[in-house]
PDB file of C-alpha atoms and ligand atoms in Angstrom:
ATOM      1  CA  UNK K 182       0.000   0.000   0.000  1.00 37.00           C
ATOM      2  CA  UNK K 183       2.817   2.356   0.834  1.00 44.00           C
ATOM      3  CA  UNK K 184       4.512   1.417  -2.397  1.00 43.00           C
ATOM      4  CA  UNK K 185       1.337   2.246  -4.330  1.00 43.00           C
ATOM      5  CA  UNK K 186       1.102   5.673  -2.721  1.00 43.00           C
ATOM      6  CA  UNK K 187       4.770   6.326  -3.442  1.00 44.00           C
ATOM      7  CA  UNK K 188       4.316   5.266  -7.073  1.00 43.00           C
ATOM      8  CA  UNK K 189       1.266   7.461  -7.492  1.00 42.00           C
ATOM      9  CA  UNK K 190       3.085  10.351  -5.858  1.00 43.00           C
ATOM     10  CA  UNK K 191       6.050  10.036  -8.192  1.00 46.00           C
ATOM     11  CA  UNK K 192       3.773   9.784 -11.233  1.00 44.00           C
ATOM     12  CA  UNK K 193       1.948  12.933 -10.131  1.00 44.00           C
ATOM     13  CA  UNK K 194       5.241  14.691  -9.467  1.00 46.00           C
ATOM     14  CA  UNK K 195       6.524  13.713 -12.913  1.00 46.00           C
ATOM     15  CA  UNK K 196       3.339  14.969 -14.576  1.00 45.00           C
ATOM     16  CA  UNK K 197       3.538  18.288 -12.729  1.00 46.00           C
ATOM     17  CA  UNK K 198       7.224  18.803 -13.468  1.00 46.00           C
ATOM     18  CA  UNK K 199       6.749  18.037 -17.181  1.00 47.00           C
ATOM     19  CA  UNK K 200       3.765  20.360 -17.612  1.00 47.00           C
ATOM     20  CA  UNK K 201       5.468  23.109 -15.595  1.00 52.00           C
ATOM     21  CA  UNK K 202       8.182  23.362 -18.279  1.00 83.00           C
ATOM     22  CA  UNK K 203       5.942  24.729 -21.027  1.00 94.00           C
ATOM     23  CA  UNK K 204       3.219  27.308 -20.566  1.00 97.00           C
ATOM     24  CA  UNK K 205       0.464  27.959 -23.096  1.00 98.00           C
ATOM     25  CA  UNK K 206       0.188  31.516 -24.399  1.00 98.00           C
ATOM     26  CA  UNK K 207      -0.351  33.738 -27.404  1.00 98.00           C
ATOM     27  CA  UNK K 208       1.491  36.209 -29.604  1.00 98.00           C
ATOM     28  CA  UNK K 209       0.570  39.728 -30.658  1.00 98.00           C
ATOM     29  CA  UNK K 210       2.590  42.460 -32.363  1.00 98.00           C
ATOM     30  CA  UNK K 211       3.711  45.978 -31.492  1.00 98.00           C
ATOM     31  CA  UNK K 212       5.892  48.806 -32.713  1.00 98.00           C
ATOM     32  CA  UNK K 213       4.946  51.910 -30.758  1.00 98.00           C
ATOM     33  CA  UNK K 214       8.338  53.684 -30.967  1.00 98.00           C
ATOM     34  CA  UNK K 215       8.152  54.352 -27.190  1.00 98.00           C
ATOM     35  CA  UNK K 216      11.088  53.999 -24.861  1.00 98.00           C
ATOM     36  CA  UNK K 217      10.549  50.407 -23.599  1.00 98.00           C
ATOM     37  CA  UNK K 218       9.500  49.974 -19.950  1.00 97.00           C
ATOM     38  CA  UNK K 219      12.733  48.035 -19.300  1.00 98.00           C
ATOM     39  CA  UNK K 220      14.569  51.244 -20.180  1.00 97.00           C
ATOM     40  CA  UNK K 221      13.862  52.321 -16.595  1.00 97.00           C
ATOM     41  CA  UNK K 222      16.299  50.800 -14.092  1.00 96.00           C
ATOM     42  CA  UNK K 223      13.510  50.654 -11.487  1.00 97.00           C
ATOM     43  CA  UNK K 224      11.588  48.208 -13.723  1.00 97.00           C
ATOM     44  CA  UNK K 225      14.311  45.564 -14.049  1.00 97.00           C
ATOM     45  CA  UNK K 226      13.611  42.025 -12.832  1.00 97.00           C
ATOM     46  CA  UNK K 227      15.601  40.917  -9.756  1.00 97.00           C
ATOM     47  CA  UNK K 228      19.292  40.432 -10.578  1.00 98.00           C
ATOM     48  CA  UNK K 229      19.146  42.009 -14.054  1.00 98.00           C
ATOM     49  CA  UNK K 230      21.879  44.387 -15.197  1.00 98.00           C
ATOM     50  CA  UNK K 231      20.592  47.136 -17.455  1.00 96.00           C
ATOM     51  CA  UNK K 232      18.503  49.067 -18.300  1.00 97.00           C
ATOM     52  CA  UNK K 233      17.738  48.256 -21.960  1.00 98.00           C
ATOM     53  CA  UNK K 234      18.975  50.827 -24.445  1.00 98.00           C
ATOM     54  CA  UNK K 235      16.674  53.511 -25.727  1.00 98.00           C
ATOM     55  CA  UNK K 236      17.419  55.646 -28.758  1.00 98.00           C
ATOM     56  CA  UNK K 237      17.077  59.215 -29.921  1.00 98.00           C
ATOM     57  CA  UNK K 238      14.873  60.133 -32.877  1.00 98.00           C
ATOM     58  CA  UNK K 239      17.590  59.087 -35.353  1.00 98.00           C
ATOM     59  CA  UNK K 240      18.353  55.760 -33.643  1.00 98.00           C
ATOM     60  CA  UNK K 241      21.503  57.045 -31.982  1.00 98.00           C
ATOM     61  CA  UNK K 242      21.992  56.632 -28.244  1.00 96.00           C
ATOM     62  CA  UNK K 243      19.365  58.604 -26.301  1.00 97.00           C
ATOM     63  CA  UNK K 244      20.924  61.324 -24.194  1.00 95.00           C
ATOM     64  CA  UNK K 245      21.128  60.755 -20.435  1.00 92.00           C
ATOM     65  CA  UNK K 246      17.926  61.793 -18.736  1.00 93.00           C
ATOM     66  CA  UNK K 247      15.918  61.956 -22.006  1.00 97.00           C
ATOM     67  CA  UNK K 248      12.189  61.581 -21.315  1.00 97.00           C
ATOM     68  CA  UNK K 249      10.034  58.835 -22.859  1.00 98.00           C
ATOM     69  CA  UNK K 250       8.574  60.279 -26.079  1.00 98.00           C
ATOM     70  CA  UNK K 251       5.296  58.474 -25.365  1.00 97.00           C
ATOM     71  CA  UNK K 252       4.651  60.297 -22.119  1.00 96.00           C
ATOM     72  CA  UNK K 253       6.406  63.648 -22.536  1.00 96.00           C
ATOM     73  CA  UNK K 254       5.691  66.037 -25.415  1.00 93.00           C
ATOM     74  CA  UNK K 255       9.045  66.544 -27.138  1.00 95.00           C
ATOM     75  CA  UNK K 256      10.638  63.721 -25.115  1.00 97.00           C
ATOM     76  CA  UNK K 257      13.859  62.407 -26.661  1.00 98.00           C
ATOM     77  CA  UNK K 258      13.779  58.690 -25.750  1.00 98.00           C
ATOM     78  CA  UNK K 259      12.343  56.258 -28.323  1.00 98.00           C
ATOM     79  CA  UNK K 260      12.631  52.563 -29.271  1.00 98.00           C
ATOM     80  CA  UNK K 261      15.720  51.552 -31.240  1.00 98.00           C
ATOM     81  CA  UNK K 262      15.500  50.243 -34.817  1.00 98.00           C
ATOM     82  CA  UNK K 263      17.674  47.326 -33.632  1.00 98.00           C
ATOM     83  CA  UNK K 264      14.675  45.850 -31.777  1.00 98.00           C
ATOM     84  CA  UNK K 265      13.406  44.388 -35.083  1.00 98.00           C
ATOM     85  CA  UNK K 266      13.293  40.559 -35.351  1.00 98.00           C
ATOM     86  CA  UNK K 267      16.491  38.733 -36.373  1.00 98.00           C
ATOM     87  CA  UNK K 268      16.098  35.671 -38.617  1.00 98.00           C
ATOM     88  CA  UNK K 269      18.359  32.759 -37.599  1.00 98.00           C
ATOM     89  CA  UNK K 270      17.012  30.218 -40.093  1.00 98.00           C
ATOM     90  CA  UNK K 271      13.693  29.045 -41.558  1.00 98.00           C
ATOM     91  CA  UNK K 272      12.363  27.819 -38.195  1.00 98.00           C
ATOM     92  CA  UNK K 273      14.011  30.119 -35.619  1.00 98.00           C
ATOM     93  CA  UNK K 274      14.098  33.888 -35.140  1.00 98.00           C
ATOM     94  CA  UNK K 275      15.421  36.031 -32.327  1.00 99.00           C
ATOM     95  CA  UNK K 276      13.571  39.136 -31.248  1.00 98.00           C
ATOM     96  CA  UNK K 277      12.237  41.386 -28.522  1.00 98.00           C
ATOM     97  CA  UNK K 278       8.816  41.482 -26.892  1.00 98.00           C
ATOM     98  CA  UNK K 279       6.566  42.950 -24.268  1.00 98.00           C
ATOM     99  CA  UNK K 280       5.697  40.261 -21.744  1.00 98.00           C
ATOM    100  CA  UNK K 281       4.036  40.069 -18.337  1.00 93.00           C
ATOM    101  CA  UNK K 282       1.576  42.339 -16.637  1.00 89.00           C
ATOM    102  CA  UNK K 283       4.310  43.939 -14.544  1.00 93.00           C
ATOM    103  CA  UNK K 284       7.663  44.999 -15.938  1.00 95.00           C
ATOM    104  CA  UNK K 285       9.544  43.978 -12.795  1.00 95.00           C
ATOM    105  CA  UNK K 286       8.446  40.347 -13.212  1.00 95.00           C
ATOM    106  CA  UNK K 287       9.817  40.014 -16.733  1.00 97.00           C
ATOM    107  CA  UNK K 288      12.243  42.793 -17.687  1.00 98.00           C
ATOM    108  CA  UNK K 289      15.233  41.408 -19.596  1.00 98.00           C
ATOM    109  CA  UNK K 290      14.314  37.735 -19.181  1.00 98.00           C
ATOM    110  CA  UNK K 291      14.405  35.567 -22.318  1.00 98.00           C
ATOM    111  CA  UNK K 292      11.824  33.044 -23.414  1.00 98.00           C
ATOM    112  CA  UNK K 293      11.591  30.490 -26.196  1.00 98.00           C
ATOM    113  CA  UNK K 294       8.191  29.848 -27.714  1.00 98.00           C
ATOM    114  CA  UNK K 295       6.878  27.640 -30.508  1.00 98.00           C
ATOM    115  CA  UNK K 296       3.704  28.436 -32.384  1.00 98.00           C
ATOM    116  CA  UNK K 297       1.027  25.749 -32.117  1.00 98.00           C
ATOM    117  CA  UNK K 298      -1.514  27.519 -34.348  1.00 98.00           C
ATOM    118  CA  UNK K 299      -1.480  29.933 -37.258  1.00 97.00           C
ATOM    119  CA  UNK K 300       0.685  29.866 -40.372  1.00 97.00           C
ATOM    120  CA  UNK K 301       3.819  29.768 -38.213  1.00 98.00           C
ATOM    121  CA  UNK K 302       3.033  26.383 -36.612  1.00 98.00           C
ATOM    122  CA  UNK K 303       6.266  24.669 -35.590  1.00 98.00           C
ATOM    123  CA  UNK K 304       8.386  27.823 -35.905  1.00 98.00           C
ATOM    124  CA  UNK K 305      10.075  29.223 -32.800  1.00 98.00           C
ATOM    125  CA  UNK K 306      11.379  32.488 -31.445  1.00 98.00           C
ATOM    126  CA  UNK K 307      13.728  33.313 -28.625  1.00 98.00           C
ATOM    127  CA  UNK K 308      12.697  36.750 -27.375  1.00 98.00           C
ATOM    128  CA  UNK K 309      13.965  39.055 -24.676  1.00 98.00           C
ATOM    129  CA  UNK K 310      11.344  40.989 -22.689  1.00 98.00           C
ATOM    130  CA  UNK K 311      12.100  44.695 -23.025  1.00 98.00           C
ATOM    131  CA  UNK K 312       8.626  45.894 -22.112  1.00 97.00           C
ATOM    132  CA  UNK K 313       5.606  44.801 -20.106  1.00 95.00           C
ATOM    133  CA  UNK K 314       2.226  44.323 -21.697  1.00 83.00           C
ATOM    134  CA  UNK K 315       0.402  42.162 -24.162  1.00 83.00           C
ATOM    135  CA  UNK K 316      -3.222  41.086 -23.971  1.00 88.00           C
ATOM    136  CA  UNK K 317      -2.663  38.658 -21.065  1.00 94.00           C
ATOM    137  CA  UNK K 318       0.115  37.646 -18.679  1.00 96.00           C
ATOM    138  CA  UNK K 319       1.027  34.788 -21.048  1.00 97.00           C
ATOM    139  CA  UNK K 320       1.118  36.876 -24.215  1.00 98.00           C
ATOM    140  CA  UNK K 321       4.246  37.948 -26.081  1.00 98.00           C
ATOM    141  CA  UNK K 322       3.826  41.302 -27.818  1.00 98.00           C
ATOM    142  CA  UNK K 323       6.492  40.922 -30.497  1.00 98.00           C
ATOM    143  CA  UNK K 324       8.402  43.991 -31.626  1.00 98.00           C
ATOM    144  CA  UNK K 325       7.943  44.119 -35.406  1.00 98.00           C
ATOM    145  CA  UNK K 326       7.721  47.426 -37.312  1.00 98.00           C
ATOM    146  CA  UNK K 327       4.191  48.056 -38.503  1.00 98.00           C
ATOM    147  CA  UNK K 328       2.966  45.842 -35.634  1.00 98.00           C
ATOM    148  CA  UNK K 329       0.621  48.537 -34.306  1.00 98.00           C
ATOM    149  CA  UNK K 330       1.298  51.690 -32.295  1.00 97.00           C
ATOM    150  CA  UNK K 331      -1.069  50.608 -29.527  1.00 95.00           C
ATOM    151  CA  UNK K 332      -2.008  52.838 -26.617  1.00 93.00           C
ATOM    152  CA  UNK K 333       0.960  55.241 -26.788  1.00 94.00           C
ATOM    153  CA  UNK K 334       2.208  56.287 -30.204  1.00 96.00           C
ATOM    154  CA  UNK K 335       5.657  57.847 -30.539  1.00 98.00           C
ATOM    155  CA  UNK K 336       5.995  56.803 -34.209  1.00 98.00           C
ATOM    156  CA  UNK K 337       4.433  60.078 -35.374  1.00 97.00           C
ATOM    157  CA  UNK K 338       7.101  61.990 -33.443  1.00 97.00           C
ATOM    158  CA  UNK K 339       9.941  59.665 -34.490  1.00 98.00           C
ATOM    159  CA  UNK K 340       9.037  58.929 -38.121  1.00 98.00           C
ATOM    160  CA  UNK K 341       6.043  61.062 -39.088  1.00 97.00           C
ATOM    161  CA  UNK K 342       3.708  58.049 -39.054  1.00 97.00           C
ATOM    162  CA  UNK K 343      -0.033  58.711 -39.437  1.00 95.00           C
ATOM    163  CA  UNK K 344      -1.685  59.672 -36.124  1.00 91.00           C
ATOM    164  CA  UNK K 345      -3.174  56.177 -35.673  1.00 92.00           C
ATOM    165  CA  UNK K 346       0.047  54.553 -36.830  1.00 95.00           C
ATOM    166  CA  UNK K 347       0.635  52.312 -39.835  1.00 97.00           C
ATOM    167  CA  UNK K 348      -2.378  50.001 -40.370  1.00 97.00           C
ATOM    168  CA  UNK K 349      -4.487  49.075 -37.358  1.00 97.00           C
ATOM    169  CA  UNK K 350      -3.746  50.740 -34.019  1.00 97.00           C
ATOM    170  CA  UNK K 351      -3.567  47.219 -32.539  1.00 96.00           C
ATOM    171  CA  UNK K 352      -1.978  44.684 -34.893  1.00 97.00           C
ATOM    172  CA  UNK K 353      -0.764  47.216 -37.444  1.00 98.00           C
ATOM    173  CA  UNK K 354      -0.457  46.501 -41.163  1.00 98.00           C
ATOM    174  CA  UNK K 355      -2.558  43.716 -42.655  1.00 98.00           C
ATOM    175  CA  UNK K 356      -0.362  42.626 -45.575  1.00 98.00           C
ATOM    176  CA  UNK K 357       3.239  42.467 -46.710  1.00 98.00           C
ATOM    177  CA  UNK K 358       2.495  45.131 -49.355  1.00 98.00           C
ATOM    178  CA  UNK K 359       1.512  47.621 -46.626  1.00 98.00           C
ATOM    179  CA  UNK K 360       5.065  47.473 -45.261  1.00 98.00           C
ATOM    180  CA  UNK K 361       5.942  49.919 -48.054  1.00 98.00           C
ATOM    181  CA  UNK K 362       4.326  52.680 -45.922  1.00 97.00           C
ATOM    182  CA  UNK K 363       7.130  52.369 -43.366  1.00 98.00           C
ATOM    183  CA  UNK K 364      10.489  54.151 -43.402  1.00 98.00           C
ATOM    184  CA  UNK K 365      13.193  52.171 -45.214  1.00 98.00           C
ATOM    185  CA  UNK K 366      15.128  51.376 -42.025  1.00 98.00           C
ATOM    186  CA  UNK K 367      12.089  49.533 -40.601  1.00 98.00           C
ATOM    187  CA  UNK K 368      11.013  47.621 -43.707  1.00 98.00           C
ATOM    188  CA  UNK K 369      12.961  44.407 -43.082  1.00 98.00           C
ATOM    189  CA  UNK K 370      11.357  43.919 -39.688  1.00 98.00           C
ATOM    190  CA  UNK K 371       7.904  44.538 -41.162  1.00 98.00           C
ATOM    191  CA  UNK K 372       8.446  42.009 -43.958  1.00 98.00           C
ATOM    192  CA  UNK K 373       9.666  39.510 -41.314  1.00 98.00           C
ATOM    193  CA  UNK K 374       6.105  38.970 -40.098  1.00 98.00           C
ATOM    194  CA  UNK K 375       4.580  38.234 -43.484  1.00 98.00           C
ATOM    195  CA  UNK K 376       7.532  36.575 -45.232  1.00 98.00           C
ATOM    196  CA  UNK K 377       9.181  34.631 -42.371  1.00 98.00           C
ATOM    197  CA  UNK K 378       6.343  33.962 -39.875  1.00 98.00           C
ATOM    198  CA  UNK K 379       3.899  33.580 -42.744  1.00 98.00           C
ATOM    199  CA  UNK K 380       1.042  35.837 -41.647  1.00 98.00           C
ATOM    200  CA  UNK K 381      -0.472  38.220 -39.154  1.00 98.00           C
ATOM    201  CA  UNK K 382       0.930  36.575 -35.965  1.00 98.00           C
ATOM    202  CA  UNK K 383      -1.796  38.171 -33.817  1.00 98.00           C
ATOM    203  CA  UNK K 384      -3.522  35.719 -31.463  1.00 96.00           C
ATOM    204  CA  UNK K 385      -1.621  32.704 -32.701  1.00 98.00           C
ATOM    205  CA  UNK K 386      -1.206  30.115 -29.930  1.00 98.00           C
ATOM    206  CA  UNK K 387       2.154  29.115 -28.459  1.00 98.00           C
ATOM    207  CA  UNK K 388       3.840  27.104 -25.768  1.00 98.00           C
ATOM    208  CA  UNK K 389       6.829  28.719 -24.065  1.00 98.00           C
ATOM    209  CA  UNK K 390       9.433  28.503 -21.323  1.00 98.00           C
ATOM    210  CA  UNK K 391      12.084  30.790 -19.913  1.00 97.00           C
ATOM    211  CA  UNK K 392      15.594  30.239 -21.322  1.00 97.00           C
ATOM    212  CA  UNK K 393      18.979  31.844 -20.864  1.00 98.00           C
ATOM    213  CA  UNK K 394      19.476  34.770 -23.225  1.00 98.00           C
ATOM    214  CA  UNK K 395      21.596  34.398 -26.352  1.00 98.00           C
ATOM    215  CA  UNK K 396      24.340  37.023 -26.554  1.00 98.00           C
ATOM    216  CA  UNK K 397      22.859  38.129 -29.899  1.00 98.00           C
ATOM    217  CA  UNK K 398      19.960  39.616 -27.895  1.00 98.00           C
ATOM    218  CA  UNK K 399      21.749  40.983 -24.829  1.00 98.00           C
ATOM    219  CA  UNK K 400      24.369  42.671 -27.025  1.00 98.00           C
ATOM    220  CA  UNK K 401      21.561  44.581 -28.772  1.00 98.00           C
ATOM    221  CA  UNK K 402      19.534  45.473 -25.671  1.00 98.00           C
ATOM    222  CA  UNK K 403      22.444  46.020 -23.291  1.00 98.00           C
ATOM    223  CA  UNK K 404      20.492  44.238 -20.547  1.00 98.00           C
ATOM    224  CA  UNK K 405      21.436  40.889 -18.965  1.00 98.00           C
ATOM    225  CA  UNK K 406      18.961  39.088 -16.668  1.00 98.00           C
ATOM    226  CA  UNK K 407      19.829  36.835 -13.738  1.00 97.00           C
ATOM    227  CA  UNK K 408      20.866  33.382 -14.998  1.00 95.00           C
ATOM    228  CA  UNK K 409      18.208  30.675 -14.622  1.00 93.00           C
TER     229      UNK K 409
HETATM  230  C1  NAG N 606      17.916  26.635 -36.769  1.00 65.83           C
HETATM  231  O1  NAG N 606      18.888  26.986 -35.803  1.00 65.83           O
HETATM  232  C2  NAG N 606      18.729  26.289 -34.577  1.00 65.83           C
HETATM  233  C3  NAG N 606      19.727  26.874 -33.599  1.00 65.83           C
HETATM  234  O2  NAG N 606      21.031  26.815 -34.112  1.00 65.83           O
HETATM  235  C4  NAG N 606      18.926  24.801 -34.805  1.00 65.83           C
HETATM  236  O3  NAG N 606      18.735  24.122 -33.586  1.00 65.83           O
HETATM  237  C5  NAG N 606      17.925  24.323 -35.833  1.00 65.83           C
HETATM  238  O4  NAG N 606      18.172  22.976 -36.130  1.00 65.83           O
HETATM  239  C6  NAG N 606      18.019  25.154 -37.101  1.00 65.83           C
HETATM  240  N1  NAG N 606      16.944  24.774 -38.012  1.00 65.83           N
HETATM  241  C7  NAG N 606      17.133  24.670 -39.321  1.00 65.83           C
HETATM  242  C8  NAG N 606      15.932  24.309 -40.104  1.00 65.83           C
HETATM  243  O5  NAG N 606      18.217  24.856 -39.855  1.00 65.83           O
END
């Protein structure tokens, strides 16, 4: 009888530890041109060294003390063009995302997800969280130009985008052809969604887990999270 309980307990433990590895979630898209939330040292997750870089209007280094262009009229801190997705091969891309309802829970952590629905089924991304947000706590709001300016639009100030942004306010452009509306330095990251992921990306299902960050991401963001 004791052996049976022990066996059941170890089976339950195994089931819990396997399912705890991968969490179900979703993906959405963003490109609001704002200084990311992880650009504030006070928002970093425990043990992270940062903050993430923010840029001036021309994608140079933002000056010290520059205010977030999304919250201060004339503010000089924006997103950097280097936060566009990076294609590794046909099934893996690196990138940056908003993730988690609070910045301090996620800032600078990296996650690997695999799409389980949508045209990108089977493809994966390794993303670093540089912002909070997304539609739920398990969403990844992928930085891709033309991904939607969302609640706070600094793309009009940075690039002269239309007041509601390029395409939909949430989700952005609706086809690869609409990427032609964007400035030339953001086009590759706009085409990434349609040509590499294979479609809109918004509300596609995923499973994900936290991973250690590749240096290709931390060297761009300038932020290194605590090792897992
Ligand atoms: C893509 O790159 C990853 C990481 O190096 C590798 O594990 C995977 O096998 C590659 N996939 C293809 C299709 O080359």
